[in-house]
């Protein structure tokens, strides 16, 4: 895409800035019927929904028990603090439980994810049965930014790799 943008594989380990990262893609679209209909209307298949969108068992086989500093996922933990926002859809729950399995195996210090479309942070103690907490950041979804790149870009975070701290980016307007 661009030399300053890196694409991660579905499941991939990489090292950057002296930190070990693990990326695990995939989530379940609970609005898949609407997405499929929109693709049909627009005559643009596989632009809003993909049949292999969730974390697969094959993806999970690529995750090992190696500690990582930072975990990047699309979906959240099934233990997220937004219990009322977790969809009761069984496929979604299974996918979130796979993220929990990744958290248990990788014991990351920091976890960034999207999918909940809400800015929040919390300490997840699922890793190592309460012995280790993972600082989790849910990233916001700015509806305007989905359609206009320059519209109110407050849906991102600045991560200082030296201090391992995150600061929410707020639009100054």
CSV table of N, CA and C in Angstrom, one decimal:
chain,number,residue,atom,x,y,z
A,1,UNK,N,0.8,-1.2,0.0
A,1,UNK,CA,0.0,0.0,0.0
A,1,UNK,C,0.9,1.3,0.0
A,2,UNK,N,1.5,1.5,1.1
A,2,UNK,CA,2.5,2.6,1.3
A,2,UNK,C,3.7,2.0,2.1
A,3,UNK,N,4.8,2.6,2.0
A,3,UNK,CA,6.0,2.1,2.7
A,3,UNK,C,5.8,2.2,4.2
A,4,UNK,N,5.0,3.1,4.7
A,4,UNK,CA,4.8,3.3,6.1
A,4,UNK,C,3.6,2.5,6.6
A,5,UNK,N,2.9,1.7,5.8
A,5,UNK,CA,1.8,0.9,6.2
A,5,UNK,C,2.2,-0.5,6.0
A,6,UNK,N,2.1,-1.3,7.0
A,6,UNK,CA,2.4,-2.7,6.9
A,6,UNK,C,1.1,-3.6,7.1
A,7,UNK,N,1.0,-4.6,6.3
A,7,UNK,CA,-0.2,-5.5,6.4
A,7,UNK,C,0.3,-6.7,7.1
A,8,UNK,N,-0.5,-7.1,8.1
A,8,UNK,CA,-0.2,-8.3,8.9
A,8,UNK,C,-1.0,-9.5,8.3
A,9,UNK,N,-0.4,-10.7,8.4
A,9,UNK,CA,-1.2,-11.8,7.9
A,9,UNK,C,-2.3,-12.1,8.9
A,10,UNK,N,-3.2,-13.0,8.6
A,10,UNK,CA,-4.3,-13.3,9.5
A,10,UNK,C,-3.8,-13.6,11.0
A,11,UNK,N,-2.8,-14.4,11.0
A,11,UNK,CA,-2.1,-14.6,12.3
A,11,UNK,C,-0.6,-14.4,12.0
A,12,UNK,N,0.0,-13.5,12.7
A,12,UNK,CA,1.4,-13.3,12.5
A,12,UNK,C,2.1,-12.7,13.7
A,13,UNK,N,3.3,-13.2,13.9
A,13,UNK,CA,4.2,-12.6,14.9
A,13,UNK,C,5.2,-11.7,14.1
A,14,UNK,N,5.5,-10.6,14.8
A,14,UNK,CA,6.6,-9.7,14.2
A,14,UNK,C,7.2,-8.9,15.3
A,15,UNK,N,8.4,-8.4,15.0
A,15,UNK,CA,9.1,-7.6,16.0
A,15,UNK,C,9.3,-6.2,15.4
A,16,UNK,N,8.9,-5.2,16.2
A,16,UNK,CA,9.1,-3.8,15.7
A,16,UNK,C,9.4,-3.0,17.0
A,17,UNK,N,10.3,-2.0,16.8
A,17,UNK,CA,10.5,-1.1,17.9
A,17,UNK,C,11.0,-1.8,19.2
A,18,UNK,N,11.6,-2.9,19.1
A,18,UNK,CA,12.1,-3.7,20.2
A,18,UNK,C,11.0,-4.4,20.9
A,19,UNK,N,9.8,-4.5,20.4
A,19,UNK,CA,8.6,-5.2,21.0
A,19,UNK,C,8.2,-6.4,20.1
A,20,UNK,N,7.7,-7.4,20.8
A,20,UNK,CA,7.2,-8.5,20.1
A,20,UNK,C,5.6,-8.4,20.0
A,21,UNK,N,5.2,-8.5,18.8
A,21,UNK,CA,3.7,-8.3,18.4
A,21,UNK,C,3.2,-9.6,17.9
A,22,UNK,N,1.9,-9.8,18.2
A,22,UNK,CA,1.1,-10.8,17.6
A,22,UNK,C,-0.2,-10.2,17.0
A,23,UNK,N,-0.5,-10.5,15.8
A,23,UNK,CA,-1.7,-10.0,15.2
A,23,UNK,C,-2.6,-11.2,14.9
A,24,UNK,N,-3.9,-11.1,15.3
A,24,UNK,CA,-4.8,-12.2,15.1
A,24,UNK,C,-6.1,-11.5,14.5
A,25,UNK,N,-6.3,-11.7,13.2
A,25,UNK,CA,-7.5,-11.0,12.6
A,25,UNK,C,-8.7,-11.9,12.7
A,26,UNK,N,-9.8,-11.2,12.4
A,26,UNK,CA,-11.1,-11.9,12.4
A,26,UNK,C,-12.1,-11.6,13.4
A,27,UNK,N,-13.4,-11.5,13.0
A,27,UNK,CA,-14.5,-11.2,13.9
A,27,UNK,C,-15.8,-11.6,13.1
A,28,UNK,N,-16.9,-11.6,13.8
A,28,UNK,CA,-18.1,-12.0,13.2
A,28,UNK,C,-19.0,-10.8,13.0
A,29,UNK,N,-19.5,-10.7,11.8
A,29,UNK,CA,-20.4,-9.6,11.5
A,29,UNK,C,-21.8,-10.0,11.8
A,30,UNK,N,-22.4,-9.5,12.9
A,30,UNK,CA,-23.7,-9.9,13.2
A,30,UNK,C,-24.8,-9.3,12.3
A,31,UNK,N,-24.3,-8.3,11.5
A,31,UNK,CA,-25.2,-7.7,10.5
A,31,UNK,C,-24.9,-8.2,9.1
A,32,UNK,N,-24.5,-9.5,9.0
A,32,UNK,CA,-24.0,-10.0,7.7
A,32,UNK,C,-25.1,-10.0,6.6
A,33,UNK,N,-26.3,-10.3,7.0
A,33,UNK,CA,-27.4,-10.3,6.0
A,33,UNK,C,-27.5,-8.9,5.4
A,34,UNK,N,-27.5,-7.8,6.2
A,34,UNK,CA,-27.5,-6.5,5.6
A,34,UNK,C,-26.3,-6.2,4.7
A,35,UNK,N,-25.1,-6.7,5.2
A,35,UNK,CA,-23.9,-6.5,4.4
A,35,UNK,C,-24.0,-7.2,3.0
A,36,UNK,N,-24.5,-8.4,3.0
A,36,UNK,CA,-24.6,-9.1,1.8
A,36,UNK,C,-25.6,-8.5,0.8
A,37,UNK,N,-26.7,-8.0,1.4
A,37,UNK,CA,-27.7,-7.3,0.6
A,37,UNK,C,-27.2,-6.0,0.0
A,38,UNK,N,-26.4,-5.2,0.8
A,38,UNK,CA,-25.7,-4.0,0.3
A,38,UNK,C,-24.8,-4.3,-0.9
A,39,UNK,N,-24.0,-5.4,-0.7
A,39,UNK,CA,-23.1,-5.8,-1.8
A,39,UNK,C,-23.8,-6.1,-3.0
A,40,UNK,N,-24.9,-6.8,-2.9
A,40,UNK,CA,-25.8,-7.2,-4.0
A,40,UNK,C,-26.3,-5.9,-4.7
A,41,UNK,N,-26.8,-5.0,-3.9
A,41,UNK,CA,-27.4,-3.8,-4.5
A,41,UNK,C,-26.3,-2.9,-5.2
A,42,UNK,N,-25.1,-2.9,-4.6
A,42,UNK,CA,-24.0,-2.1,-5.2
A,42,UNK,C,-23.3,-2.9,-6.3
A,43,UNK,N,-23.6,-4.1,-6.4
A,43,UNK,CA,-22.9,-5.0,-7.4
A,43,UNK,C,-21.4,-5.0,-7.1
A,44,UNK,N,-21.1,-5.1,-5.8
A,44,UNK,CA,-19.7,-5.1,-5.3
A,44,UNK,C,-19.5,-6.3,-4.3
A,45,UNK,N,-19.4,-7.5,-4.8
A,45,UNK,CA,-19.2,-8.6,-3.9
A,45,UNK,C,-17.9,-8.6,-3.1
A,46,UNK,N,-17.9,-9.1,-1.9
A,46,UNK,CA,-16.8,-9.2,-1.0
A,46,UNK,C,-16.1,-7.9,-0.7
A,47,UNK,N,-17.0,-6.9,-0.5
A,47,UNK,CA,-16.5,-5.6,-0.1
A,47,UNK,C,-17.0,-5.2,1.3
A,48,UNK,N,-18.0,-5.8,1.8
A,48,UNK,CA,-18.6,-5.6,3.1
A,48,UNK,C,-18.6,-6.8,4.0
A,49,UNK,N,-18.6,-8.0,3.4
A,49,UNK,CA,-18.7,-9.2,4.2
A,49,UNK,C,-17.9,-10.3,3.4
A,50,UNK,N,-17.2,-11.2,4.2
A,50,UNK,CA,-16.4,-12.3,3.7
A,50,UNK,C,-16.8,-13.5,4.4
A,51,UNK,N,-16.9,-14.6,3.7
A,51,UNK,CA,-17.3,-15.9,4.3
A,51,UNK,C,-16.3,-16.4,5.4
A,52,UNK,N,-15.1,-16.0,5.3
A,52,UNK,CA,-14.1,-16.5,6.2
A,52,UNK,C,-13.6,-15.4,7.2
A,53,UNK,N,-14.6,-14.6,7.6
A,53,UNK,CA,-14.3,-13.5,8.4
A,53,UNK,C,-13.9,-13.8,9.9
A,54,UNK,N,-14.3,-14.9,10.4
A,54,UNK,CA,-14.0,-15.1,11.8
A,54,UNK,C,-12.7,-15.9,12.0
A,55,UNK,N,-12.1,-15.9,13.2
A,55,UNK,CA,-10.9,-16.6,13.5
A,55,UNK,C,-11.2,-18.1,13.4
A,56,UNK,N,-10.4,-18.8,12.5
A,56,UNK,CA,-10.6,-20.2,12.2
A,56,UNK,C,-9.8,-21.1,13.2
A,57,UNK,N,-10.1,-22.4,13.2
A,57,UNK,CA,-9.3,-23.3,14.0
A,57,UNK,C,-7.9,-23.4,13.4
A,58,UNK,N,-7.8,-23.3,12.1
A,58,UNK,CA,-6.4,-23.3,11.5
A,58,UNK,C,-5.6,-22.0,11.9
A,59,UNK,N,-6.3,-20.9,12.1
A,59,UNK,CA,-5.7,-19.7,12.6
A,59,UNK,C,-5.1,-20.0,14.0
A,60,UNK,N,-6.0,-20.6,14.8
A,60,UNK,CA,-5.6,-20.9,16.2
A,60,UNK,C,-4.4,-21.8,16.3
A,61,UNK,N,-4.2,-22.7,15.3
A,61,UNK,CA,-3.0,-23.5,15.4
A,61,UNK,C,-1.7,-22.8,15.2
A,62,UNK,N,-1.8,-21.6,14.6
A,62,UNK,CA,-0.6,-20.8,14.4
A,62,UNK,C,-0.2,-20.0,15.6
A,63,UNK,N,-1.1,-19.9,16.6
A,63,UNK,CA,-0.8,-19.2,17.9
A,63,UNK,C,0.0,-20.2,18.8
A,64,UNK,N,1.1,-19.7,19.3
A,64,UNK,CA,1.9,-20.6,20.2
A,64,UNK,C,1.8,-20.0,21.6
A,65,UNK,N,2.5,-20.6,22.6
A,65,UNK,CA,2.5,-20.1,23.9
A,65,UNK,C,3.6,-19.1,24.2
A,66,UNK,N,4.1,-18.4,23.2
A,66,UNK,CA,5.2,-17.4,23.3
A,66,UNK,C,4.6,-16.1,23.8
A,67,UNK,N,5.2,-15.6,24.9
A,67,UNK,CA,4.7,-14.3,25.4
A,67,UNK,C,5.0,-13.2,24.4
A,68,UNK,N,4.0,-12.3,24.2
A,68,UNK,CA,4.2,-11.1,23.3
A,68,UNK,C,3.9,-9.9,24.1
A,69,UNK,N,4.5,-8.8,23.7
A,69,UNK,CA,4.3,-7.5,24.4
A,69,UNK,C,3.0,-6.9,24.0
A,70,UNK,N,2.7,-7.0,22.7
A,70,UNK,CA,1.4,-6.4,22.2
A,70,UNK,C,0.7,-7.3,21.3
A,71,UNK,N,-0.6,-7.5,21.6
A,71,UNK,CA,-1.6,-8.3,20.8
A,71,UNK,C,-2.5,-7.3,20.1
A,72,UNK,N,-2.6,-7.5,18.8
A,72,UNK,CA,-3.5,-6.7,17.9
A,72,UNK,C,-4.6,-7.7,17.4
A,73,UNK,N,-5.9,-7.4,17.7
A,73,UNK,CA,-7.0,-8.2,17.2
A,73,UNK,C,-8.1,-7.3,16.7
A,74,UNK,N,-9.0,-7.9,15.9
A,74,UNK,CA,-10.2,-7.1,15.5
A,74,UNK,C,-11.2,-7.3,16.6
A,75,UNK,N,-11.5,-8.5,17.0
A,75,UNK,CA,-12.5,-8.8,18.0
A,75,UNK,C,-12.0,-8.6,19.4
A,76,UNK,N,-12.9,-8.6,20.4
A,76,UNK,CA,-12.5,-8.4,21.8
A,76,UNK,C,-12.6,-9.7,22.6
A,77,UNK,N,-12.2,-9.6,23.8
A,77,UNK,CA,-12.3,-10.8,24.7
A,77,UNK,C,-13.8,-11.0,25.1
A,78,UNK,N,-14.1,-12.2,25.4
A,78,UNK,CA,-15.5,-12.5,25.9
A,78,UNK,C,-15.7,-12.0,27.3
A,79,UNK,N,-14.6,-11.5,27.9
A,79,UNK,CA,-14.7,-11.0,29.3
A,79,UNK,C,-14.7,-9.5,29.3
A,80,UNK,N,-14.9,-8.8,28.1
A,80,UNK,CA,-14.8,-7.4,28.1
A,80,UNK,C,-15.8,-6.8,29.0
A,81,UNK,N,-15.5,-5.6,29.5
A,81,UNK,CA,-16.3,-4.8,30.4
A,81,UNK,C,-17.7,-4.4,29.9
A,82,UNK,N,-17.8,-4.4,28.6
A,82,UNK,CA,-19.1,-4.0,27.9
A,82,UNK,C,-20.0,-5.2,27.8
A,83,UNK,N,-20.3,-5.9,28.8
A,83,UNK,CA,-21.1,-7.1,28.8
A,83,UNK,C,-22.4,-6.9,28.0
A,84,UNK,N,-23.1,-5.8,28.3
A,84,UNK,CA,-24.4,-5.5,27.6
A,84,UNK,C,-24.2,-5.3,26.1
A,85,UNK,N,-23.0,-5.0,25.6
A,85,UNK,CA,-22.8,-4.8,24.2
A,85,UNK,C,-22.4,-6.1,23.5
A,86,UNK,N,-22.0,-7.1,24.3
A,86,UNK,CA,-21.7,-8.4,23.6
A,86,UNK,C,-22.9,-9.0,23.0
A,87,UNK,N,-22.8,-9.3,21.8
A,87,UNK,CA,-24.0,-9.9,21.1
A,87,UNK,C,-24.2,-11.4,21.5
A,88,UNK,N,-25.4,-11.8,21.7
A,88,UNK,CA,-25.7,-13.2,22.1
A,88,UNK,C,-25.5,-14.2,21.0
A,89,UNK,N,-25.2,-13.7,19.8
A,89,UNK,CA,-25.0,-14.6,18.7
A,89,UNK,C,-23.9,-15.6,19.0
A,90,UNK,N,-24.2,-16.9,18.8
A,90,UNK,CA,-23.3,-18.0,19.2
A,90,UNK,C,-22.0,-17.9,18.4
A,91,UNK,N,-22.0,-17.5,17.1
A,91,UNK,CA,-20.7,-17.4,16.3
A,91,UNK,C,-19.8,-16.3,16.9
A,92,UNK,N,-20.5,-15.2,17.3
A,92,UNK,CA,-19.7,-14.1,17.9
A,92,UNK,C,-19.0,-14.6,19.2
A,93,UNK,N,-19.8,-15.3,20.1
A,93,UNK,CA,-19.3,-15.8,21.3
A,93,UNK,C,-18.1,-16.7,21.1
A,94,UNK,N,-18.2,-17.6,20.2
A,94,UNK,CA,-17.2,-18.6,19.9
A,94,UNK,C,-15.9,-17.8,19.5
A,95,UNK,N,-16.1,-16.8,18.6
A,95,UNK,CA,-14.9,-16.0,18.2
A,95,UNK,C,-14.3,-15.3,19.3
A,96,UNK,N,-15.1,-14.7,20.2
A,96,UNK,CA,-14.5,-14.0,21.4
A,96,UNK,C,-13.8,-15.0,22.3
A,97,UNK,N,-14.3,-16.2,22.4
A,97,UNK,CA,-13.6,-17.2,23.2
A,97,UNK,C,-12.3,-17.6,22.6
A,98,UNK,N,-12.2,-17.5,21.3
A,98,UNK,CA,-10.9,-17.8,20.7
A,98,UNK,C,-9.9,-16.7,21.0
A,99,UNK,N,-10.4,-15.4,21.1
A,99,UNK,CA,-9.5,-14.3,21.5
A,99,UNK,C,-9.1,-14.6,22.9
A,100,UNK,N,-10.0,-15.0,23.8
A,100,UNK,CA,-9.6,-15.4,25.2
A,100,UNK,C,-8.5,-16.4,25.2
A,101,UNK,N,-8.6,-17.4,24.3
A,101,UNK,CA,-7.5,-18.5,24.3
A,101,UNK,C,-6.2,-17.9,23.8
A,102,UNK,N,-6.2,-16.9,22.9
A,102,UNK,CA,-5.0,-16.2,22.5
A,102,UNK,C,-4.4,-15.5,23.7
A,103,UNK,N,-5.3,-14.8,24.4
A,103,UNK,CA,-4.8,-14.0,25.6
A,103,UNK,C,-4.2,-14.9,26.6
A,104,UNK,N,-4.8,-16.1,26.8
A,104,UNK,CA,-4.2,-17.0,27.8
A,104,UNK,C,-2.8,-17.6,27.3
A,105,UNK,N,-2.7,-17.8,26.1
A,105,UNK,CA,-1.5,-18.4,25.5
A,105,UNK,C,-0.4,-17.4,25.3
A,106,UNK,N,-0.7,-16.2,24.9
A,106,UNK,CA,0.3,-15.2,24.6
A,106,UNK,C,0.7,-14.3,25.7
A,107,UNK,N,-0.2,-14.2,26.7
A,107,UNK,CA,0.0,-13.3,27.9
A,107,UNK,C,0.5,-12.0,27.5
A,108,UNK,N,-0.1,-11.3,26.6
A,108,UNK,CA,0.4,-9.9,26.2
A,108,UNK,C,0.3,-8.9,27.4
A,109,UNK,N,1.1,-8.0,27.3
A,109,UNK,CA,1.1,-6.8,28.3
A,109,UNK,C,0.0,-5.9,27.8
A,110,UNK,N,-0.1,-5.7,26.5
A,110,UNK,CA,-1.1,-4.7,26.0
A,110,UNK,C,-1.9,-5.4,24.8
A,111,UNK,N,-3.2,-5.1,24.8
A,111,UNK,CA,-4.0,-5.6,23.7
A,111,UNK,C,-4.8,-4.5,23.1
A,112,UNK,N,-4.7,-4.3,21.8
A,112,UNK,CA,-5.5,-3.3,21.1
A,112,UNK,C,-6.5,-4.1,20.2
A,113,UNK,N,-7.8,-3.7,20.2
A,113,UNK,CA,-8.8,-4.3,19.4
A,113,UNK,C,-9.8,-3.3,18.9
A,114,UNK,N,-10.5,-3.6,17.9
A,114,UNK,CA,-11.6,-2.8,17.4
A,114,UNK,C,-12.9,-3.5,17.7
A,115,UNK,N,-13.8,-3.5,16.7
A,115,UNK,CA,-15.0,-4.3,16.7
A,115,UNK,C,-16.2,-3.8,17.6
A,116,UNK,N,-15.8,-3.3,18.8
A,116,UNK,CA,-16.9,-2.8,19.7
A,116,UNK,C,-17.3,-1.4,19.4
A,117,UNK,N,-16.5,-0.7,18.5
A,117,UNK,CA,-16.9,0.6,18.1
A,117,UNK,C,-17.0,1.6,19.2
A,118,UNK,N,-16.3,1.4,20.3
A,118,UNK,CA,-16.3,2.3,21.4
A,118,UNK,C,-14.9,2.4,22.0
A,119,UNK,N,-14.6,3.7,22.4
A,119,UNK,CA,-13.3,3.9,23.0
A,119,UNK,C,-13.4,3.5,24.5
A,120,UNK,N,-12.5,2.6,24.9
A,120,UNK,CA,-12.5,2.2,26.3
A,120,UNK,C,-11.2,1.5,26.6
A,121,UNK,N,-10.8,1.4,27.9
A,121,UNK,CA,-9.6,0.7,28.3
A,121,UNK,C,-9.9,0.0,29.7
A,122,UNK,N,-9.3,-1.1,29.9
A,122,UNK,CA,-9.5,-1.9,31.1
A,122,UNK,C,-8.4,-2.9,31.3
A,123,UNK,N,-8.3,-3.4,32.5
A,123,UNK,CA,-7.3,-4.5,32.8
A,123,UNK,C,-8.0,-5.8,32.8
A,124,UNK,N,-7.5,-6.6,31.8
A,124,UNK,CA,-8.1,-8.0,31.7
A,124,UNK,C,-7.2,-9.0,32.4
A,125,UNK,N,-7.7,-9.6,33.4
A,125,UNK,CA,-7.0,-10.6,34.2
A,125,UNK,C,-7.1,-12.0,33.8
A,126,UNK,N,-7.6,-12.2,32.6
A,126,UNK,CA,-7.8,-13.6,32.1
A,126,UNK,C,-6.5,-14.3,31.9
A,127,UNK,N,-5.4,-13.6,31.5
A,127,UNK,CA,-4.1,-14.2,31.3
A,127,UNK,C,-3.6,-14.8,32.6
A,128,UNK,N,-3.0,-16.0,32.5
A,128,UNK,CA,-2.3,-16.6,33.6
A,128,UNK,C,-3.2,-16.7,34.8
A,129,UNK,N,-4.5,-16.8,34.7
A,129,UNK,CA,-5.4,-17.1,35.8
A,129,UNK,C,-5.3,-16.0,36.9
A,130,UNK,N,-5.2,-14.7,36.5
A,130,UNK,CA,-5.2,-13.6,37.4
A,130,UNK,C,-3.8,-13.2,37.8
A,131,UNK,N,-2.8,-13.9,37.4
A,131,UNK,CA,-1.4,-13.6,37.8
A,131,UNK,C,-0.8,-12.5,37.0
A,132,UNK,N,-1.4,-12.2,35.8
A,132,UNK,CA,-0.9,-11.2,34.9
A,132,UNK,C,-2.1,-10.5,34.3
A,133,UNK,N,-2.0,-9.2,34.3
A,133,UNK,CA,-3.1,-8.4,33.6
A,133,UNK,C,-2.6,-7.9,32.3
A,134,UNK,N,-3.6,-7.8,31.4
A,134,UNK,CA,-3.3,-7.3,30.1
A,134,UNK,C,-4.1,-6.0,30.0
A,135,UNK,N,-3.4,-4.9,29.7
A,135,UNK,CA,-4.1,-3.6,29.5
A,135,UNK,C,-4.7,-3.7,28.1
A,136,UNK,N,-6.0,-3.6,28.1
A,136,UNK,CA,-6.8,-3.7,26.9
A,136,UNK,C,-7.4,-2.3,26.5
A,137,UNK,N,-7.2,-2.0,25.2
A,137,UNK,CA,-7.8,-0.8,24.6
A,137,UNK,C,-8.7,-1.2,23.5
A,138,UNK,N,-10.0,-0.8,23.7
A,138,UNK,CA,-11.0,-0.9,22.6
A,138,UNK,C,-11.0,0.4,21.8
A,139,UNK,N,-10.8,0.3,20.5
A,139,UNK,CA,-10.7,1.5,19.7
A,139,UNK,C,-12.0,1.9,19.1
A,140,UNK,N,-12.3,3.2,19.1
A,140,UNK,CA,-13.5,3.7,18.6
A,140,UNK,C,-13.7,3.6,17.1
A,141,UNK,N,-14.9,3.6,16.7
A,141,UNK,CA,-15.2,3.6,15.3
A,141,UNK,C,-15.9,4.9,15.0
A,142,UNK,N,-15.3,5.8,14.2
A,142,UNK,CA,-15.9,7.0,13.8
A,142,UNK,C,-16.7,6.8,12.5
A,143,UNK,N,-18.0,6.8,12.6
A,143,UNK,CA,-18.8,6.6,11.4
A,143,UNK,C,-18.5,7.5,10.3
A,144,UNK,N,-18.2,8.8,10.5
A,144,UNK,CA,-17.8,9.7,9.5
A,144,UNK,C,-16.5,9.3,8.8
A,145,UNK,N,-15.6,8.8,9.6
A,145,UNK,CA,-14.3,8.4,9.0
A,145,UNK,C,-14.4,7.2,8.1
A,146,UNK,N,-15.4,6.4,8.3
A,146,UNK,CA,-15.6,5.3,7.4
A,146,UNK,C,-15.9,5.8,6.0
A,147,UNK,N,-16.5,7.0,5.8
A,147,UNK,CA,-16.9,7.5,4.5
A,147,UNK,C,-16.1,8.7,4.1
A,148,UNK,N,-15.4,9.3,5.0
A,148,UNK,CA,-14.6,10.5,4.7
A,148,UNK,C,-13.4,10.5,5.5
A,149,UNK,N,-12.3,10.2,4.9
A,149,UNK,CA,-11.0,10.1,5.7
A,149,UNK,C,-10.7,11.3,6.5
A,150,UNK,N,-11.0,12.5,6.0
A,150,UNK,CA,-10.7,13.7,6.7
A,150,UNK,C,-11.7,14.2,7.8
A,151,UNK,N,-12.8,13.4,8.0
A,151,UNK,CA,-13.8,13.8,8.9
A,151,UNK,C,-13.4,13.4,10.3
A,152,UNK,N,-13.3,14.3,11.2
A,152,UNK,CA,-13.2,14.1,12.7
A,152,UNK,C,-12.4,12.8,13.0
A,153,UNK,N,-11.1,12.8,12.8
A,153,UNK,CA,-10.3,11.6,13.0
A,153,UNK,C,-10.0,11.3,14.5
A,154,UNK,N,-11.0,11.0,15.3
A,154,UNK,CA,-10.8,10.8,16.7
A,154,UNK,C,-10.9,9.3,17.0
A,155,UNK,N,-10.7,8.4,16.0
A,155,UNK,CA,-10.9,7.0,16.3
A,155,UNK,C,-9.5,6.3,16.3
A,156,UNK,N,-8.5,7.0,16.8
A,156,UNK,CA,-7.2,6.3,16.8
A,156,UNK,C,-6.5,6.7,18.1
A,157,UNK,N,-5.4,6.0,18.4
A,157,UNK,CA,-4.6,6.1,19.6
A,157,UNK,C,-3.2,6.2,19.3
A,158,UNK,N,-2.4,7.0,20.1
A,158,UNK,CA,-1.0,7.1,19.9
A,158,UNK,C,-0.3,6.1,20.9
A,159,UNK,N,0.5,5.2,20.5
A,159,UNK,CA,1.1,4.2,21.3
A,159,UNK,C,2.6,4.5,21.4
A,160,UNK,N,3.1,4.9,22.5
A,160,UNK,CA,4.5,5.2,22.7
A,160,UNK,C,5.2,3.9,23.0
A,161,UNK,N,6.0,3.4,22.0
A,161,UNK,CA,6.7,2.1,22.1
A,161,UNK,C,7.8,2.1,23.2
A,162,UNK,N,8.3,3.2,23.5
A,162,UNK,CA,9.4,3.3,24.5
A,162,UNK,C,8.8,3.1,25.9
A,163,UNK,N,7.8,3.9,26.2
A,163,UNK,CA,7.2,3.9,27.6
A,163,UNK,C,6.0,2.9,27.7
A,164,UNK,N,5.6,2.3,26.5
A,164,UNK,CA,4.5,1.4,26.4
A,164,UNK,C,3.2,2.0,27.0
A,165,UNK,N,3.0,3.2,26.7
A,165,UNK,CA,1.8,3.9,27.1
A,165,UNK,C,1.0,4.4,25.9
A,166,UNK,N,-0.3,4.4,26.1
A,166,UNK,CA,-1.2,4.8,25.0
A,166,UNK,C,-1.9,6.1,25.4
A,167,UNK,N,-2.1,7.0,24.4
A,167,UNK,CA,-2.8,8.2,24.6
A,167,UNK,C,-3.9,8.3,23.5
A,168,UNK,N,-5.1,8.6,23.9
A,168,UNK,CA,-6.2,8.7,23.0
A,168,UNK,C,-6.0,10.0,22.2
A,169,UNK,N,-6.2,9.9,20.9
A,169,UNK,CA,-6.2,11.1,20.0
A,169,UNK,C,-7.5,11.7,20.0
A,170,UNK,N,-7.6,13.0,20.3
A,170,UNK,CA,-8.8,13.7,20.3
A,170,UNK,C,-8.8,14.7,19.2
A,171,UNK,N,-9.9,14.9,18.5
A,171,UNK,CA,-10.0,15.9,17.5
A,171,UNK,C,-10.0,17.3,18.1
A,172,UNK,N,-9.3,18.2,17.6
A,172,UNK,CA,-9.2,19.5,18.2
A,172,UNK,C,-10.4,20.4,17.8
A,173,UNK,N,-11.2,20.0,16.9
A,173,UNK,CA,-12.3,20.8,16.4
A,173,UNK,C,-13.5,20.7,17.2
